[in-house]
Tab-separated table of C-alpha atoms in Angstrom:
chain	number	residue	atom	x	y	z
A	1	MET	CA	0.000	0.000	0.000
A	2	LYS	CA	1.210	3.504	-0.871
A	3	TYR	CA	-0.099	6.768	0.607
A	4	TYR	CA	1.408	10.229	0.232
A	5	THR	CA	0.426	13.892	0.108
A	6	ILE	CA	1.348	16.734	-2.256
A	7	ALA	CA	1.277	20.464	-1.482
A	8	PRO	CA	-1.040	22.566	-3.693
A	9	PRO	CA	0.198	25.608	-5.653
A	10	PRO	CA	0.448	28.709	-3.419
A	11	MET	CA	-2.469	30.385	-5.227
A	12	LEU	CA	-4.762	27.554	-4.109
A	13	ALA	CA	-3.467	27.168	-0.562
A	14	LYS	CA	-6.283	29.231	0.992
A	15	TYR	CA	-8.799	26.672	-0.265
A	16	VAL	CA	-6.878	23.419	-0.789
A	17	ARG	CA	-5.194	21.822	2.218
A	18	TYR	CA	-3.305	19.235	0.149
A	19	TYR	CA	-3.578	16.605	-2.571
A	20	TRP	CA	-3.232	12.947	-1.642
A	21	VAL	CA	-2.782	9.592	-3.357
A	22	LEU	CA	-3.733	6.141	-2.074
A	23	GLU	CA	-2.780	3.050	-4.087
A	24	ALA	CA	-2.859	-0.617	-3.132
A	25	GLY	CA	-2.715	-4.070	-4.677
A	26	VAL	CA	-5.599	-6.366	-3.755
A	27	ALA	CA	-4.962	-10.056	-4.364
A	28	PRO	CA	-7.515	-11.984	-6.462
A	29	GLY	CA	-10.261	-13.407	-4.302
A	30	THR	CA	-9.665	-10.942	-1.461
A	31	GLU	CA	-11.241	-7.619	-0.513
A	32	TYR	CA	-10.141	-4.370	1.068
A	33	ILE	CA	-12.510	-2.354	3.259
A	34	HIS	CA	-11.916	1.355	3.789
A	35	ARG	CA	-13.679	3.471	6.394
A	36	THR	CA	-14.053	7.236	6.181
A	37	MET	CA	-14.537	9.145	9.423
A	38	ALA	CA	-16.387	12.302	10.375
A	39	ASP	CA	-14.402	15.191	8.923
A	40	GLY	CA	-14.684	18.965	8.963
A	41	SER	CA	-13.060	19.246	5.530
A	42	ALA	CA	-14.357	18.164	2.137
A	43	GLU	CA	-12.583	16.105	-0.524
A	44	MET	CA	-12.758	15.754	-4.275
A	45	ILE	CA	-12.150	12.072	-5.025
A	46	PHE	CA	-11.044	10.489	-8.312
A	47	HIS	CA	-10.946	6.693	-8.589
A	48	TYR	CA	-8.527	6.299	-11.498
A	49	LYS	CA	-8.046	2.574	-10.919
A	50	GLY	CA	-10.550	0.156	-9.433
A	51	MET	CA	-13.917	1.098	-7.948
A	52	PHE	CA	-15.325	0.838	-4.448
A	53	ASP	CA	-18.886	-0.027	-3.457
A	54	GLU	CA	-20.419	1.415	-0.323
A	55	LEU	CA	-21.411	-0.914	2.505
A	56	ASP	CA	-24.243	-0.358	4.983
A	57	VAL	CA	-25.875	2.119	2.613
A	58	ASP	CA	-28.651	4.104	4.278
A	59	SER	CA	-28.612	7.193	2.043
A	60	GLN	CA	-29.605	7.973	-1.518
A	61	ASP	CA	-26.071	8.945	-2.572
A	62	SER	CA	-24.647	6.834	-5.399
A	63	TYR	CA	-20.922	6.103	-5.480
A	64	ALA	CA	-19.253	7.396	-8.661
A	65	PRO	CA	-15.688	7.500	-10.079
A	66	ALA	CA	-15.438	11.253	-9.368
A	67	GLN	CA	-17.206	12.737	-6.366
A	68	LEU	CA	-17.220	15.397	-3.731
A	69	HIS	CA	-17.031	13.830	-0.272
A	70	ALA	CA	-18.491	16.771	1.613
A	71	GLN	CA	-17.677	17.563	5.230
A	72	THR	CA	-19.527	15.041	7.359
A	73	ARG	CA	-20.404	13.999	10.888
A	74	HIS	CA	-20.856	10.346	9.855
A	75	PHE	CA	-18.498	7.447	9.193
A	76	ARG	CA	-18.972	5.330	6.056
A	77	ARG	CA	-17.551	2.007	4.846
A	78	PHE	CA	-16.440	1.066	1.319
A	79	ILE	CA	-15.257	-2.204	-0.195
A	80	VAL	CA	-13.190	-3.111	-3.260
A	81	GLY	CA	-12.180	-6.490	-4.665
A	82	GLU	CA	-9.408	-5.311	-7.002
A	83	SER	CA	-6.253	-3.223	-6.940
A	84	PHE	CA	-7.055	0.471	-6.751
A	85	GLY	CA	-5.709	3.998	-7.083
A	86	ILE	CA	-7.360	7.146	-5.708
A	87	PHE	CA	-6.401	10.789	-6.161
A	88	GLY	CA	-7.869	13.148	-3.567
A	89	VAL	CA	-8.111	16.912	-3.150
A	90	TYR	CA	-8.473	17.777	0.546
A	91	LEU	CA	-10.387	21.062	0.756
A	92	TYR	CA	-11.244	23.534	3.453
A	93	PRO	CA	-15.066	23.405	3.711
A	94	PHE	CA	-15.417	27.001	2.513
A	95	ALA	CA	-13.873	25.888	-0.792
A	96	ILE	CA	-17.331	24.545	-1.707
A	97	PRO	CA	-18.870	28.037	-2.132
A	98	ALA	CA	-15.695	29.158	-3.920
A	99	PHE	CA	-15.522	26.276	-6.408
A	100	PHE	CA	-19.142	25.104	-6.659
A	101	SER	CA	-21.183	28.281	-5.954
A	102	MET	CA	-23.308	26.862	-3.141
A	103	PRO	CA	-23.294	27.033	0.659
A	104	SER	CA	-21.300	24.232	2.240
A	105	SER	CA	-24.348	23.301	4.327
A	106	VAL	CA	-26.232	22.201	1.172
A	107	VAL	CA	-23.955	19.185	0.671
A	108	SER	CA	-22.965	18.327	4.269
A	109	ASN	CA	-22.984	14.550	4.869
A	110	HIS	CA	-23.411	13.807	1.142
A	111	LEU	CA	-21.305	12.447	-1.748
A	112	PRO	CA	-22.544	14.173	-4.918
A	113	GLY	CA	-20.955	13.297	-8.240
A	114	LEU	CA	-18.851	16.037	-9.829
A	115	ASP	CA	-21.017	15.861	-12.941
A	116	ASP	CA	-24.072	16.612	-10.772
A	117	LEU	CA	-22.306	19.630	-9.261
A	118	LEU	CA	-20.545	20.949	-12.344
A	119	GLY	CA	-22.487	19.550	-15.288
A	120	ALA	CA	-20.529	18.959	-18.501
A	121	SER	CA	-17.340	20.514	-17.101
A	122	GLY	CA	-17.443	18.019	-14.215
A	123	LYS	CA	-17.708	15.111	-16.647
A	124	ILE	CA	-14.830	16.452	-18.761
A	125	LEU	CA	-12.678	16.865	-15.629
A	126	GLU	CA	-13.486	13.299	-14.565
A	127	GLU	CA	-12.433	11.913	-17.960
A	128	LYS	CA	-9.170	13.895	-17.981
A	129	MET	CA	-8.268	12.743	-14.476
A	130	MET	CA	-9.039	9.113	-15.298
A	131	LEU	CA	-6.972	9.161	-18.511
A	132	ALA	CA	-3.976	11.064	-17.085
A	133	LYS	CA	-0.704	9.159	-17.494
A	134	ASP	CA	0.366	9.640	-13.840
A	135	ASN	CA	-0.374	11.571	-10.661
A	136	ARG	CA	1.978	14.394	-11.573
A	137	GLN	CA	-0.266	15.089	-14.547
A	138	ARG	CA	-3.343	14.813	-12.297
A	139	VAL	CA	-1.880	17.495	-10.019
A	140	ALA	CA	-1.445	19.803	-13.016
A	141	LEU	CA	-4.948	19.074	-14.348
A	142	ILE	CA	-6.797	19.640	-11.100
A	143	SER	CA	-4.712	22.700	-10.214
A	144	ASP	CA	-5.513	24.326	-13.557
A	145	PHE	CA	-9.200	23.484	-13.158
A	146	LEU	CA	-9.472	24.906	-9.637
A	147	LEU	CA	-7.570	28.060	-10.553
A	148	GLN	CA	-9.978	28.588	-13.449
A	149	GLN	CA	-12.904	28.180	-11.048
A	150	LEU	CA	-11.443	30.842	-8.772
A	151	ARG	CA	-10.888	33.232	-11.664
A	152	LYS	CA	-14.472	32.752	-12.864
A	153	LYS	CA	-16.099	33.166	-9.461
A	154	SER	CA	-13.657	35.625	-7.847
A	155	PRO	CA	-14.507	34.630	-4.258
A	156	HIS	CA	-13.526	36.915	-1.387
A	157	TYR	CA	-11.633	35.499	1.578
A	158	THR	CA	-13.356	37.120	4.571
A	159	ALA	CA	-13.026	37.243	8.348
A	160	MET	CA	-15.557	34.412	8.566
A	161	HIS	CA	-13.320	32.228	6.378
A	162	ALA	CA	-10.541	32.966	8.846
A	163	ALA	CA	-12.868	31.970	11.709
A	164	VAL	CA	-13.469	28.525	10.202
A	165	GLN	CA	-9.786	28.110	9.431
A	166	GLY	CA	-8.975	29.231	12.961
A	167	VAL	CA	-11.182	26.538	14.516
A	168	ILE	CA	-9.238	23.982	12.470
A	169	ALA	CA	-5.897	25.498	13.465
A	170	ILE	CA	-6.668	25.337	17.196
A	171	LYS	CA	-8.056	21.803	16.822
A	172	GLY	CA	-11.624	22.643	17.810
A	173	MET	CA	-10.697	23.818	21.305
A	174	VAL	CA	-12.754	27.002	21.187
A	175	ASN	CA	-15.482	28.744	23.170
A	176	VAL	CA	-18.179	29.423	20.560
A	177	GLN	CA	-19.816	32.343	22.388
A	178	ARG	CA	-16.468	34.050	22.847
A	179	LEU	CA	-15.612	33.421	19.195
A	180	ALA	CA	-18.915	34.956	18.035
A	181	SER	CA	-18.429	38.046	20.186
A	182	SER	CA	-14.903	38.517	18.829
A	183	TYR	CA	-16.466	39.037	15.389
A	184	CYS	CA	-19.018	41.526	16.768
A	185	LEU	CA	-21.939	39.289	15.786
A	186	SER	CA	-24.839	37.897	17.757
A	187	PRO	CA	-24.615	34.127	18.343
A	188	ARG	CA	-27.429	33.590	15.808
A	189	GLN	CA	-25.768	35.697	13.097
A	190	PHE	CA	-22.423	34.070	13.702
A	191	GLU	CA	-23.918	30.564	13.554
A	192	ARG	CA	-25.711	31.264	10.257
A	193	LYS	CA	-22.626	32.664	8.536
A	194	PHE	CA	-20.356	29.988	9.994
A	195	LYS	CA	-22.665	27.191	8.842
A	196	GLU	CA	-22.767	28.529	5.279
A	197	LEU	CA	-18.984	28.184	5.067
A	198	SER	CA	-18.308	25.132	7.251
A	199	GLY	CA	-21.457	23.080	6.714
A	200	PHE	CA	-22.260	22.789	10.423
A	201	SER	CA	-23.067	24.884	13.461
A	202	PRO	CA	-19.938	26.152	15.261
A	203	LYS	CA	-20.521	23.762	18.178
A	204	THR	CA	-20.889	20.676	15.982
A	205	TYR	CA	-17.987	21.741	13.800
A	206	ALA	CA	-15.695	22.198	16.799
A	207	ARG	CA	-16.616	18.681	18.014
A	208	ILE	CA	-15.724	17.186	14.613
A	209	ILE	CA	-12.414	19.054	14.450
A	210	ARG	CA	-11.535	17.991	18.001
A	211	PHE	CA	-12.243	14.383	16.987
A	212	GLN	CA	-10.026	14.798	13.933
A	213	ALA	CA	-7.221	16.053	16.174
A	214	ALA	CA	-7.606	12.880	18.236
A	215	LEU	CA	-7.309	10.755	15.081
A	216	MET	CA	-3.952	12.390	14.376
A	217	GLU	CA	-2.637	10.902	17.623
A	218	TYR	CA	-2.608	7.488	15.892
A	219	ASP	CA	1.181	7.623	15.557
A	220	HIS	CA	1.611	8.138	19.309
A	221	LYS	CA	0.558	4.697	20.475
A	222	HIS	CA	2.551	5.068	23.688
A	223	LYS	CA	0.033	7.632	24.985
A	224	SER	CA	-2.860	6.554	27.171
A	225	LEU	CA	-6.449	7.302	26.135
A	226	THR	CA	-6.649	9.665	29.102
A	227	ASP	CA	-3.625	11.619	27.816
A	228	ILE	CA	-5.064	11.807	24.298
A	229	ALA	CA	-8.456	12.926	25.602
A	230	TYR	CA	-6.899	15.653	27.758
A	231	GLU	CA	-4.579	16.940	25.029
A	232	CYS	CA	-7.477	17.132	22.554
A	233	GLY	CA	-9.647	19.188	24.879
A	234	TYR	CA	-12.083	16.585	26.201
A	235	TYR	CA	-13.385	17.085	29.717
A	236	ASP	CA	-13.083	13.414	30.585
A	237	GLN	CA	-12.429	10.039	29.017
A	238	SER	CA	-16.117	9.079	28.803
A	239	HIS	CA	-16.857	12.211	26.747
A	240	PHE	CA	-13.910	11.344	24.490
A	241	ILE	CA	-15.124	7.744	24.004
A	242	HIS	CA	-18.674	8.934	23.241
A	243	ASP	CA	-17.552	11.338	20.494
A	244	PHE	CA	-15.045	8.863	19.082
A	245	ARG	CA	-17.685	6.150	18.753
A	246	GLU	CA	-20.186	8.527	17.186
A	247	PHE	CA	-17.759	9.894	14.596
A	248	SER	CA	-15.792	6.733	13.740
A	249	GLY	CA	-17.811	3.711	14.819
A	250	TYR	CA	-14.840	2.553	16.897
A	251	HIS	CA	-13.979	2.541	20.554
A	252	PRO	CA	-10.732	4.569	20.621
A	253	LYS	CA	-8.889	1.608	22.134
A	254	GLN	CA	-9.691	-0.432	19.005
A	255	TYR	CA	-8.626	2.362	16.665
A	256	PHE	CA	-5.329	3.103	18.401
A	257	SER	CA	-4.471	-0.606	18.550
A	258	GLY	CA	-3.769	-0.465	14.793
A	259	ALA	CA	-6.060	-3.466	14.213
A	260	ALA	CA	-9.150	-1.493	13.199
A	261	GLU	CA	-10.723	-1.887	9.777
A	262	GLY	CA	-9.539	0.450	7.028
A	263	VAL	CA	-6.619	2.157	8.788
A	264	ALA	CA	-3.783	0.276	7.085
A	265	TYR	CA	-2.790	3.382	5.090
A	266	ARG	CA	-1.801	5.069	8.357
A	267	ASP	CA	0.899	2.463	8.905
A	268	VAL	CA	2.555	3.103	5.541
């Protein structure tokens, strides 16, 4: 299995966190199951080799070769029975209004196809990404496409964008009322504007980001769950376990053991 990330061009860095690639060989007669977790950022996904099916489907989303995995508070499971290659574009949630001209909250928890979001241009982008000779060419293709989207839509990076980015930067450890007052907005005004850009209320978004910070402790297996909970801003271990189960489907002990389903890429 191979997993790596690529920095975006500087002109995209306000909206694109990074590009990533995941490739793996799957032996004939075997299957690989991947689990996505709750995430405060969105992703554009291109399956250029192999195709996953979703397990435990309880939504009306259909899984396509090129999709937007919007910011979500749910975990989902996918299965593939062949070798695969995926190119991803990890976006700040406010990139959705910038690139797709809609509030982030419209697509929260969903996986719309890029052709549904972008029409013919989405289908053309999908075909180019699938036919690219390598991932270096995919980086160039998607960078050109996203820069064109920015030029067409000319989005403005505002103080509210910085607020969302700030919650990510401080790993969700924020007092929402204090944050709202720092922007001279009533809690209701702040929540409405924040949700348009992040996809969720500030309180829910902070919980998801705090959970994501806990996931990043995977490489520190020597730490106790109590230490991880404390460092990630949880009041107590039971609160930490509750959020972790809700957002991942795992007890944190199972996840940090390295034996959980769909986390093999983290050991690469």
